[in-house]
PDB file of C-alpha atoms and ligand atoms in Angstrom:
ATOM      1  CA  MET A   1     -10.285   4.679 -22.163  1.00  0.00           C
ATOM      2  CA  LYS A   2      -9.368   8.323 -21.742  1.00  0.00           C
ATOM      3  CA  ILE A   3      -8.343   9.703 -18.343  1.00  0.00           C
ATOM      4  CA  ASP A   4      -7.989  13.452 -17.755  1.00  0.00           C
ATOM      5  CA  VAL A   5      -6.616  14.786 -14.472  1.00  0.00           C
ATOM      6  CA  LEU A   6      -7.353  18.360 -13.351  1.00  0.00           C
ATOM      7  CA  THR A   7      -4.866  19.722 -10.823  1.00  0.00           C
ATOM      8  CA  ILE A   8      -3.215  22.953  -9.742  1.00  0.00           C
ATOM      9  CA  PHE A   9       0.075  20.983  -9.487  1.00  0.00           C
ATOM     10  CA  PRO A  10       0.529  19.307 -12.907  1.00  0.00           C
ATOM     11  CA  GLU A  11       4.263  18.829 -12.267  1.00  0.00           C
ATOM     12  CA  PHE A  12       3.351  16.597  -9.334  1.00  0.00           C
ATOM     13  CA  PHE A  13       2.529  13.847 -11.835  1.00  0.00           C
ATOM     14  CA  GLY A  14       5.962  13.943 -13.535  1.00  0.00           C
ATOM     15  CA  GLN A  15       6.575  10.500 -15.000  1.00  0.00           C
ATOM     16  CA  VAL A  16       4.246   8.671 -12.663  1.00  0.00           C
ATOM     17  CA  PHE A  17       2.232   7.168 -15.522  1.00  0.00           C
ATOM     18  CA  ASP A  18       5.337   6.172 -17.500  1.00  0.00           C
ATOM     19  CA  PHE A  19       6.189   2.885 -15.821  1.00  0.00           C
ATOM     20  CA  GLY A  20       5.144  -0.733 -15.908  1.00  0.00           C
ATOM     21  CA  ILE A  21       1.586  -1.703 -16.696  1.00  0.00           C
ATOM     22  CA  ILE A  22       0.336   1.877 -17.189  1.00  0.00           C
ATOM     23  CA  ARG A  23       3.143   2.701 -19.577  1.00  0.00           C
ATOM     24  CA  ARG A  24       2.462  -0.494 -21.547  1.00  0.00           C
ATOM     25  CA  ALA A  25      -1.272   0.216 -21.656  1.00  0.00           C
ATOM     26  CA  LYS A  26      -0.574   3.736 -22.938  1.00  0.00           C
ATOM     27  CA  LEU A  27       1.790   2.457 -25.634  1.00  0.00           C
ATOM     28  CA  ALA A  28      -0.746  -0.197 -26.680  1.00  0.00           C
ATOM     29  CA  GLY A  29      -3.456   2.462 -27.062  1.00  0.00           C
ATOM     30  CA  ILE A  30      -5.558   0.939 -24.250  1.00  0.00           C
ATOM     31  CA  VAL A  31      -5.551   4.194 -22.292  1.00  0.00           C
ATOM     32  CA  GLU A  32      -4.692   7.825 -22.906  1.00  0.00           C
ATOM     33  CA  ILE A  33      -3.860   9.899 -19.817  1.00  0.00           C
ATOM     34  CA  ASN A  34      -3.579  13.684 -19.838  1.00  0.00           C
ATOM     35  CA  VAL A  35      -2.816  16.005 -16.927  1.00  0.00           C
ATOM     36  CA  HIS A  36      -4.236  19.540 -17.098  1.00  0.00           C
ATOM     37  CA  ASP A  37      -3.351  22.642 -15.111  1.00  0.00           C
ATOM     38  CA  ILE A  38      -6.550  24.150 -13.676  1.00  0.00           C
ATOM     39  CA  ARG A  39      -4.803  27.530 -13.739  1.00  0.00           C
ATOM     40  CA  GLU A  40      -4.841  27.466 -17.539  1.00  0.00           C
ATOM     41  CA  TYR A  41      -8.620  27.764 -17.342  1.00  0.00           C
ATOM     42  CA  ALA A  42      -8.563  30.789 -15.035  1.00  0.00           C
ATOM     43  CA  THR A  43      -9.833  33.831 -16.884  1.00  0.00           C
ATOM     44  CA  ASP A  44      -8.919  36.733 -14.587  1.00  0.00           C
ATOM     45  CA  LYS A  45      -5.633  38.528 -15.049  1.00  0.00           C
ATOM     46  CA  HIS A  46      -4.043  37.003 -11.928  1.00  0.00           C
ATOM     47  CA  LYS A  47      -5.035  33.465 -12.969  1.00  0.00           C
ATOM     48  CA  MET A  48      -6.615  32.909  -9.561  1.00  0.00           C
ATOM     49  CA  VAL A  49      -7.698  29.369  -8.812  1.00  0.00           C
ATOM     50  CA  ASP A  50      -8.611  29.725  -5.140  1.00  0.00           C
ATOM     51  CA  ASP A  51     -10.231  32.197  -2.787  1.00  0.00           C
ATOM     52  CA  ARG A  52     -11.212  32.640   0.881  1.00  0.00           C
ATOM     53  CA  PRO A  53     -14.221  30.695   2.159  1.00  0.00           C
ATOM     54  CA  PHE A  54     -17.530  32.488   2.621  1.00  0.00           C
ATOM     55  CA  GLY A  55     -18.453  32.472   6.282  1.00  0.00           C
ATOM     56  CA  GLY A  56     -14.809  32.664   7.327  1.00  0.00           C
ATOM     57  CA  GLY A  57     -12.466  29.951   8.494  1.00  0.00           C
ATOM     58  CA  ASP A  58      -9.020  28.664   7.642  1.00  0.00           C
ATOM     59  CA  GLY A  59      -7.560  27.938   4.254  1.00  0.00           C
ATOM     60  CA  MET A  60      -8.597  28.537   0.702  1.00  0.00           C
ATOM     61  CA  VAL A  61     -11.264  26.998  -1.502  1.00  0.00           C
ATOM     62  CA  LEU A  62     -10.803  26.143  -5.178  1.00  0.00           C
ATOM     63  CA  LYS A  63     -12.963  28.502  -7.264  1.00  0.00           C
ATOM     64  CA  PRO A  64     -15.712  27.083  -9.482  1.00  0.00           C
ATOM     65  CA  GLU A  65     -15.115  29.047 -12.719  1.00  0.00           C
ATOM     66  CA  PRO A  66     -11.841  27.443 -13.903  1.00  0.00           C
ATOM     67  CA  ILE A  67     -13.109  23.950 -13.055  1.00  0.00           C
ATOM     68  CA  PHE A  68     -16.389  24.491 -14.908  1.00  0.00           C
ATOM     69  CA  ALA A  69     -14.442  25.795 -17.936  1.00  0.00           C
ATOM     70  CA  ALA A  70     -12.120  22.767 -17.851  1.00  0.00           C
ATOM     71  CA  ILE A  71     -14.997  20.277 -17.605  1.00  0.00           C
ATOM     72  CA  GLU A  72     -16.847  21.997 -20.440  1.00  0.00           C
ATOM     73  CA  ASN A  73     -13.713  21.831 -22.567  1.00  0.00           C
ATOM     74  CA  LEU A  74     -13.085  18.141 -21.793  1.00  0.00           C
ATOM     75  CA  THR A  75     -16.647  16.768 -21.961  1.00  0.00           C
ATOM     76  CA  GLY A  76     -18.366  19.309 -24.216  1.00  0.00           C
ATOM     77  CA  THR A  77     -20.779  20.418 -21.500  1.00  0.00           C
ATOM     78  CA  CYS A  78     -21.021  21.464 -17.877  1.00  0.00           C
ATOM     79  CA  ASP A  79     -24.443  19.909 -17.531  1.00  0.00           C
ATOM     80  CA  ARG A  80     -23.879  16.640 -15.665  1.00  0.00           C
ATOM     81  CA  ASP A  81     -26.968  15.103 -17.243  1.00  0.00           C
ATOM     82  CA  ALA A  82     -25.670  15.828 -20.743  1.00  0.00           C
ATOM     83  CA  TYR A  83     -22.231  14.183 -20.483  1.00  0.00           C
ATOM     84  CA  PRO A  84     -21.533  11.727 -23.307  1.00  0.00           C
ATOM     85  CA  ALA A  85     -22.293   8.100 -22.326  1.00  0.00           C
ATOM     86  CA  GLY A  86     -19.397   6.527 -20.410  1.00  0.00           C
ATOM     87  CA  THR A  87     -18.230   9.849 -18.930  1.00  0.00           C
ATOM     88  CA  ARG A  88     -17.481  10.004 -15.196  1.00  0.00           C
ATOM     89  CA  VAL A  89     -16.354  13.153 -13.424  1.00  0.00           C
ATOM     90  CA  VAL A  90     -14.644  12.143 -10.193  1.00  0.00           C
ATOM     91  CA  LEU A  91     -13.868  14.510  -7.325  1.00  0.00           C
ATOM     92  CA  LEU A  92     -11.120  13.248  -5.033  1.00  0.00           C
ATOM     93  CA  SER A  93     -11.882  14.270  -1.479  1.00  0.00           C
ATOM     94  CA  PRO A  94     -11.788  12.803   2.023  1.00  0.00           C
ATOM     95  CA  GLN A  95     -15.593  13.240   2.117  1.00  0.00           C
ATOM     96  CA  GLY A  96     -16.059  10.874  -0.833  1.00  0.00           C
ATOM     97  CA  LYS A  97     -17.352   7.305  -1.032  1.00  0.00           C
ATOM     98  CA  PRO A  98     -14.636   4.800  -0.121  1.00  0.00           C
ATOM     99  CA  PHE A  99     -12.726   3.603  -3.189  1.00  0.00           C
ATOM    100  CA  LYS A 100     -12.664  -0.197  -3.357  1.00  0.00           C
ATOM    101  CA  GLN A 101     -11.644  -2.823  -5.899  1.00  0.00           C
ATOM    102  CA  ALA A 102     -15.333  -3.169  -6.850  1.00  0.00           C
ATOM    103  CA  MET A 103     -15.451   0.522  -7.753  1.00  0.00           C
ATOM    104  CA  ALA A 104     -12.242   0.188  -9.790  1.00  0.00           C
ATOM    105  CA  LYS A 105     -13.844  -2.727 -11.657  1.00  0.00           C
ATOM    106  CA  GLU A 106     -17.036  -0.780 -12.254  1.00  0.00           C
ATOM    107  CA  PHE A 107     -15.092   2.154 -13.720  1.00  0.00           C
ATOM    108  CA  ALA A 108     -12.963  -0.188 -15.844  1.00  0.00           C
ATOM    109  CA  ASP A 109     -16.061  -1.955 -17.197  1.00  0.00           C
ATOM    110  CA  ASP A 110     -18.417   1.001 -17.694  1.00  0.00           C
ATOM    111  CA  ALA A 111     -16.419   4.194 -18.193  1.00  0.00           C
ATOM    112  CA  THR A 112     -14.765   5.326 -21.404  1.00  0.00           C
ATOM    113  CA  HIS A 113     -13.792   8.807 -20.208  1.00  0.00           C
ATOM    114  CA  ILE A 114     -12.842   9.607 -16.612  1.00  0.00           C
ATOM    115  CA  VAL A 115     -12.087  13.163 -15.528  1.00  0.00           C
ATOM    116  CA  MET A 116     -10.533  13.413 -12.076  1.00  0.00           C
ATOM    117  CA  ILE A 117     -10.618  16.702 -10.174  1.00  0.00           C
ATOM    118  CA  CYS A 118      -7.902  16.931  -7.520  1.00  0.00           C
ATOM    119  CA  GLY A 119      -9.116  18.950  -4.538  1.00  0.00           C
ATOM    120  CA  ARG A 120      -6.738  21.128  -2.532  1.00  0.00           C
ATOM    121  CA  TYR A 121      -6.654  23.366   0.506  1.00  0.00           C
ATOM    122  CA  GLU A 122      -9.887  23.306   2.496  1.00  0.00           C
ATOM    123  CA  GLY A 123     -11.787  21.981  -0.462  1.00  0.00           C
ATOM    124  CA  VAL A 124     -13.504  22.762  -3.709  1.00  0.00           C
ATOM    125  CA  ASP A 125     -16.496  25.081  -4.137  1.00  0.00           C
ATOM    126  CA  GLU A 126     -19.483  22.790  -3.506  1.00  0.00           C
ATOM    127  CA  ARG A 127     -21.178  23.851  -6.744  1.00  0.00           C
ATOM    128  CA  VAL A 128     -18.547  21.757  -8.548  1.00  0.00           C
ATOM    129  CA  ASN A 129     -19.812  18.766  -6.591  1.00  0.00           C
ATOM    130  CA  ASP A 130     -23.481  19.653  -7.032  1.00  0.00           C
ATOM    131  CA  LEU A 131     -23.401  20.336 -10.760  1.00  0.00           C
ATOM    132  CA  LEU A 132     -20.419  18.563 -12.341  1.00  0.00           C
ATOM    133  CA  VAL A 133     -19.308  15.599 -10.259  1.00  0.00           C
ATOM    134  CA  THR A 134     -20.743  12.124 -10.888  1.00  0.00           C
ATOM    135  CA  ASP A 135     -18.636  10.403  -8.195  1.00  0.00           C
ATOM    136  CA  GLU A 136     -17.044  11.908  -5.073  1.00  0.00           C
ATOM    137  CA  VAL A 137     -14.385   9.418  -4.029  1.00  0.00           C
ATOM    138  CA  SER A 138     -11.989   8.985  -1.090  1.00  0.00           C
ATOM    139  CA  ILE A 139      -9.099   6.495  -1.131  1.00  0.00           C
ATOM    140  CA  GLY A 140      -9.112   6.038   2.628  1.00  0.00           C
ATOM    141  CA  ASP A 141      -9.898   7.429   6.052  1.00  0.00           C
ATOM    142  CA  TYR A 142      -7.001   9.869   6.236  1.00  0.00           C
ATOM    143  CA  VAL A 143      -6.494  13.381   4.936  1.00  0.00           C
ATOM    144  CA  LEU A 144      -4.012  13.997   2.133  1.00  0.00           C
ATOM    145  CA  SER A 145      -2.729  17.472   1.294  1.00  0.00           C
ATOM    146  CA  GLY A 146      -4.583  17.173  -1.977  1.00  0.00           C
ATOM    147  CA  GLY A 147      -6.302  14.728  -4.296  1.00  0.00           C
ATOM    148  CA  GLU A 148      -3.218  14.192  -6.491  1.00  0.00           C
ATOM    149  CA  PRO A 149      -1.912  10.999  -4.840  1.00  0.00           C
ATOM    150  CA  ALA A 150      -5.491   9.685  -4.837  1.00  0.00           C
ATOM    151  CA  ALA A 151      -5.840  10.338  -8.588  1.00  0.00           C
ATOM    152  CA  ILE A 152      -2.682   8.305  -9.193  1.00  0.00           C
ATOM    153  CA  VAL A 153      -3.967   5.445  -7.043  1.00  0.00           C
ATOM    154  CA  ILE A 154      -7.331   5.394  -8.797  1.00  0.00           C
ATOM    155  CA  ALA A 155      -5.905   5.660 -12.323  1.00  0.00           C
ATOM    156  CA  ASP A 156      -3.469   2.818 -11.615  1.00  0.00           C
ATOM    157  CA  SER A 157      -6.074   0.486 -10.153  1.00  0.00           C
ATOM    158  CA  ILE A 158      -8.479   1.073 -13.053  1.00  0.00           C
ATOM    159  CA  VAL A 159      -5.967   0.855 -15.918  1.00  0.00           C
ATOM    160  CA  ARG A 160      -4.656  -2.541 -14.812  1.00  0.00           C
ATOM    161  CA  LEU A 161      -8.222  -3.903 -15.064  1.00  0.00           C
ATOM    162  CA  LEU A 162      -8.742  -2.758 -18.663  1.00  0.00           C
ATOM    163  CA  PRO A 163      -8.881  -5.584 -21.232  1.00  0.00           C
ATOM    164  CA  ASN A 164      -5.375  -6.678 -22.308  1.00  0.00           C
ATOM    165  CA  ALA A 165      -3.610  -4.315 -19.881  1.00  0.00           C
ATOM    166  CA  LEU A 166      -2.096  -7.222 -17.949  1.00  0.00           C
ATOM    167  CA  GLY A 167       0.133  -9.854 -19.509  1.00  0.00           C
ATOM    168  CA  SER A 168      -2.149 -12.764 -18.688  1.00  0.00           C
ATOM    169  CA  ASP A 169      -5.932 -12.911 -18.448  1.00  0.00           C
ATOM    170  CA  THR A 170      -5.871 -14.500 -15.039  1.00  0.00           C
ATOM    171  CA  SER A 171      -3.518 -12.126 -13.212  1.00  0.00           C
ATOM    172  CA  ALA A 172      -6.211  -9.641 -12.158  1.00  0.00           C
ATOM    173  CA  ALA A 173      -8.653 -12.394 -11.181  1.00  0.00           C
ATOM    174  CA  ASN A 174      -6.182 -13.606  -8.535  1.00  0.00           C
ATOM    175  CA  ASP A 175      -5.509 -10.155  -7.081  1.00  0.00           C
ATOM    176  CA  SER A 176      -6.362  -9.316  -3.513  1.00  0.00           C
ATOM    177  CA  PHE A 177     -10.052  -8.373  -3.066  1.00  0.00           C
ATOM    178  CA  SER A 178     -11.237  -9.706  -6.423  1.00  0.00           C
ATOM    179  CA  GLY A 179     -12.433 -12.932  -4.784  1.00  0.00           C
ATOM    180  CA  GLY A 180     -13.327 -11.290  -1.467  1.00  0.00           C
ATOM    181  CA  LEU A 181     -10.023 -12.395   0.126  1.00  0.00           C
ATOM    182  CA  LEU A 182      -6.514 -10.956   0.224  1.00  0.00           C
ATOM    183  CA  ASP A 183      -4.000 -12.560  -2.126  1.00  0.00           C
ATOM    184  CA  CYS A 184      -1.980 -15.557  -0.915  1.00  0.00           C
ATOM    185  CA  PRO A 185       1.806 -15.343  -0.330  1.00  0.00           C
ATOM    186  CA  HIS A 186       4.170 -15.857  -3.283  1.00  0.00           C
ATOM    187  CA  TYR A 187       7.724 -17.231  -3.479  1.00  0.00           C
ATOM    188  CA  THR A 188      10.420 -17.425  -6.129  1.00  0.00           C
ATOM    189  CA  ARG A 189      13.940 -18.884  -6.353  1.00  0.00           C
ATOM    190  CA  PRO A 190      16.051 -19.705  -4.457  1.00  0.00           C
ATOM    191  CA  ALA A 191      14.057 -22.467  -2.751  1.00  0.00           C
ATOM    192  CA  ASP A 192      16.433 -22.146   0.199  1.00  0.00           C
ATOM    193  CA  PHE A 193      17.425 -18.579   1.112  1.00  0.00           C
ATOM    194  CA  ARG A 194      19.755 -18.423   4.122  1.00  0.00           C
ATOM    195  CA  GLY A 195      18.020 -21.495   5.488  1.00  0.00           C
ATOM    196  CA  TYR A 196      14.527 -20.038   5.031  1.00  0.00           C
ATOM    197  CA  THR A 197      12.812 -22.464   2.729  1.00  0.00           C
ATOM    198  CA  VAL A 198       9.836 -22.232   0.406  1.00  0.00           C
ATOM    199  CA  PRO A 199       6.773 -24.286   1.494  1.00  0.00           C
ATOM    200  CA  GLU A 200       7.238 -27.834   0.188  1.00  0.00           C
ATOM    201  CA  VAL A 201       3.764 -27.962  -1.382  1.00  0.00           C
ATOM    202  CA  LEU A 202       4.741 -25.304  -3.947  1.00  0.00           C
ATOM    203  CA  LEU A 203       7.648 -27.437  -5.174  1.00  0.00           C
ATOM    204  CA  ASN A 204       5.874 -30.750  -5.730  1.00  0.00           C
ATOM    205  CA  GLY A 205       3.864 -29.856  -8.872  1.00  0.00           C
ATOM    206  CA  ASN A 206       0.525 -31.085  -7.458  1.00  0.00           C
ATOM    207  CA  HIS A 207      -1.771 -28.330  -8.708  1.00  0.00           C
ATOM    208  CA  ALA A 208      -4.819 -29.346  -6.688  1.00  0.00           C
ATOM    209  CA  GLU A 209      -2.745 -29.274  -3.499  1.00  0.00           C
ATOM    210  CA  ILE A 210      -1.169 -25.963  -4.489  1.00  0.00           C
ATOM    211  CA  GLU A 211      -4.602 -24.378  -5.060  1.00  0.00           C
ATOM    212  CA  LYS A 212      -5.819 -25.670  -1.699  1.00  0.00           C
ATOM    213  CA  TRP A 213      -2.706 -24.285   0.034  1.00  0.00           C
ATOM    214  CA  ARG A 214      -3.142 -20.906  -1.674  1.00  0.00           C
ATOM    215  CA  PHE A 215      -6.777 -20.682  -0.626  1.00  0.00           C
ATOM    216  CA  GLU A 216      -5.945 -21.567   2.976  1.00  0.00           C
ATOM    217  CA  LYS A 217      -3.111 -19.031   3.101  1.00  0.00           C
ATOM    218  CA  ALA A 218      -5.332 -16.323   1.555  1.00  0.00           C
ATOM    219  CA  LEU A 219      -7.921 -17.043   4.229  1.00  0.00           C
ATOM    220  CA  GLU A 220      -5.283 -16.969   6.985  1.00  0.00           C
ATOM    221  CA  LYS A 221      -3.847 -13.656   5.709  1.00  0.00           C
ATOM    222  CA  THR A 222      -7.330 -12.142   5.476  1.00  0.00           C
ATOM    223  CA  ARG A 223      -8.192 -13.289   9.004  1.00  0.00           C
ATOM    224  CA  GLN A 224      -4.931 -11.768  10.315  1.00  0.00           C
ATOM    225  CA  ASN A 225      -4.979  -8.427   8.511  1.00  0.00           C
ATOM    226  CA  ARG A 226      -8.550  -7.782   7.357  1.00  0.00           C
ATOM    227  CA  ILE A 227     -11.051  -9.612   9.520  1.00  0.00           C
ATOM    228  CA  ASP A 228     -13.656  -7.073   8.333  1.00  0.00           C
ATOM    229  CA  LEU A 229     -13.563  -8.674   4.866  1.00  0.00           C
ATOM    230  CA  LEU A 230     -14.761 -11.944   6.427  1.00  0.00           C
ATOM    231  CA  THR A 231     -17.182 -10.668   9.052  1.00  0.00           C
ATOM    232  CA  GLY A 232     -18.446  -7.551   7.328  1.00  0.00           C
ATOM    233  CA  GLU A 233     -17.395  -5.616  10.420  1.00  0.00           C
ATOM    234  CA  ASN A 234     -14.473  -3.311  10.832  1.00  0.00           C
ATOM    235  CA  GLY A 235     -11.976  -5.056  13.129  1.00  0.00           C
ATOM    236  CA  GLU A 236     -10.278  -1.763  14.025  1.00  0.00           C
ATOM    237  CA  MET A 237     -11.190   1.034  16.422  1.00  0.00           C
TER     238      MET A 237
HETATM  239  N1  ADE B   1      -7.916  14.451  -0.704  1.00  0.00           N
HETATM  240  C1  ADE B   1      -7.510  14.569   0.570  1.00  0.00           C
HETATM  241  N2  ADE B   1      -7.626  13.416   1.229  1.00  0.00           N
HETATM  242  C2  ADE B   1      -8.136  12.506   0.341  1.00  0.00           C
HETATM  243  C3  ADE B   1      -8.492  11.151   0.426  1.00  0.00           C
HETATM  244  N3  ADE B   1      -8.355  10.451   1.544  1.00  0.00           N
HETATM  245  N4  ADE B   1      -8.975  10.543  -0.681  1.00  0.00           N
HETATM  246  C4  ADE B   1      -9.139  11.258  -1.821  1.00  0.00           C
HETATM  247  N5  ADE B   1      -8.813  12.539  -1.957  1.00  0.00           N
HETATM  248  C5  ADE B   1      -8.319  13.174  -0.887  1.00  0.00           C
END
C-alpha cells in the first residue's frame, strides 16, 4: 500500500511513522508513506496556499489550485472517476463520516493507494471535496486545529491491519471493536504487584476458562465504557 499525506505543515509529521508496527511495515515493504508540502504545488510567486472566504467570515480557506495539482501529480488525474483502481482520496475534516474500525478494515482490504488531504483553518475550498475527494472522514466529534493528527491516526489504524504487519495473525482479530466489543483486560508479571494480584483464572492454564473470562470481561468493559456498542444507542449526552 502507498499512503501520501498532503499538508501545509510537513514538519508536523517528523518521525511519527518511524516507530513500532508502522516502522516495521515500512521496512518490510508492506507500506510506503510520503508526506508532501502543499505549498510546493503553489504556482504563484508568493506560494499562497490559503485565501479569505467568499461571503466574508473568520479565518482562511485552503485554495483549490495547489491541491488539484498535487492530486494530479500523485494519481495521474484530477478526475475522481478516472483514479486508478484502489485509489482513495481522503479529506480529513470534522464534517466527515465518523472513522471506525470497520472503515479502517475496508481501507486496508480494498485500497492500494490512499492520499490524505489535511484541512486547516476554516476549511478547504469545497471544490476539492466535490471533484477530488472519495471519502470525507472525521476521527471524532471534536475540532482539531487541522487534519494532521487525524491523518496519523488513520494511517496507523490502517497499516496495522495490512497482511503481515502484525507479528501474529490473531493479534488484530482480538483488538477492541473487531468483534463488536472492547478488548478484555491484560496482565503480565509479576503475578503479585504490591499485593494487587492477577486474576487466578489466568494462571491456571485452562484455556476454555480463560476464553470465557476474557469474553465476560470484554462485555463488562463494553457495558461500562461504551454501552452504545451493545445497544446501538449513544449512551452519552
Ligand atoms: N480536522 C479538524 N477536526 C477534525 C476531526 N475531528 N477529524 C478529522 N479531521 C479534522
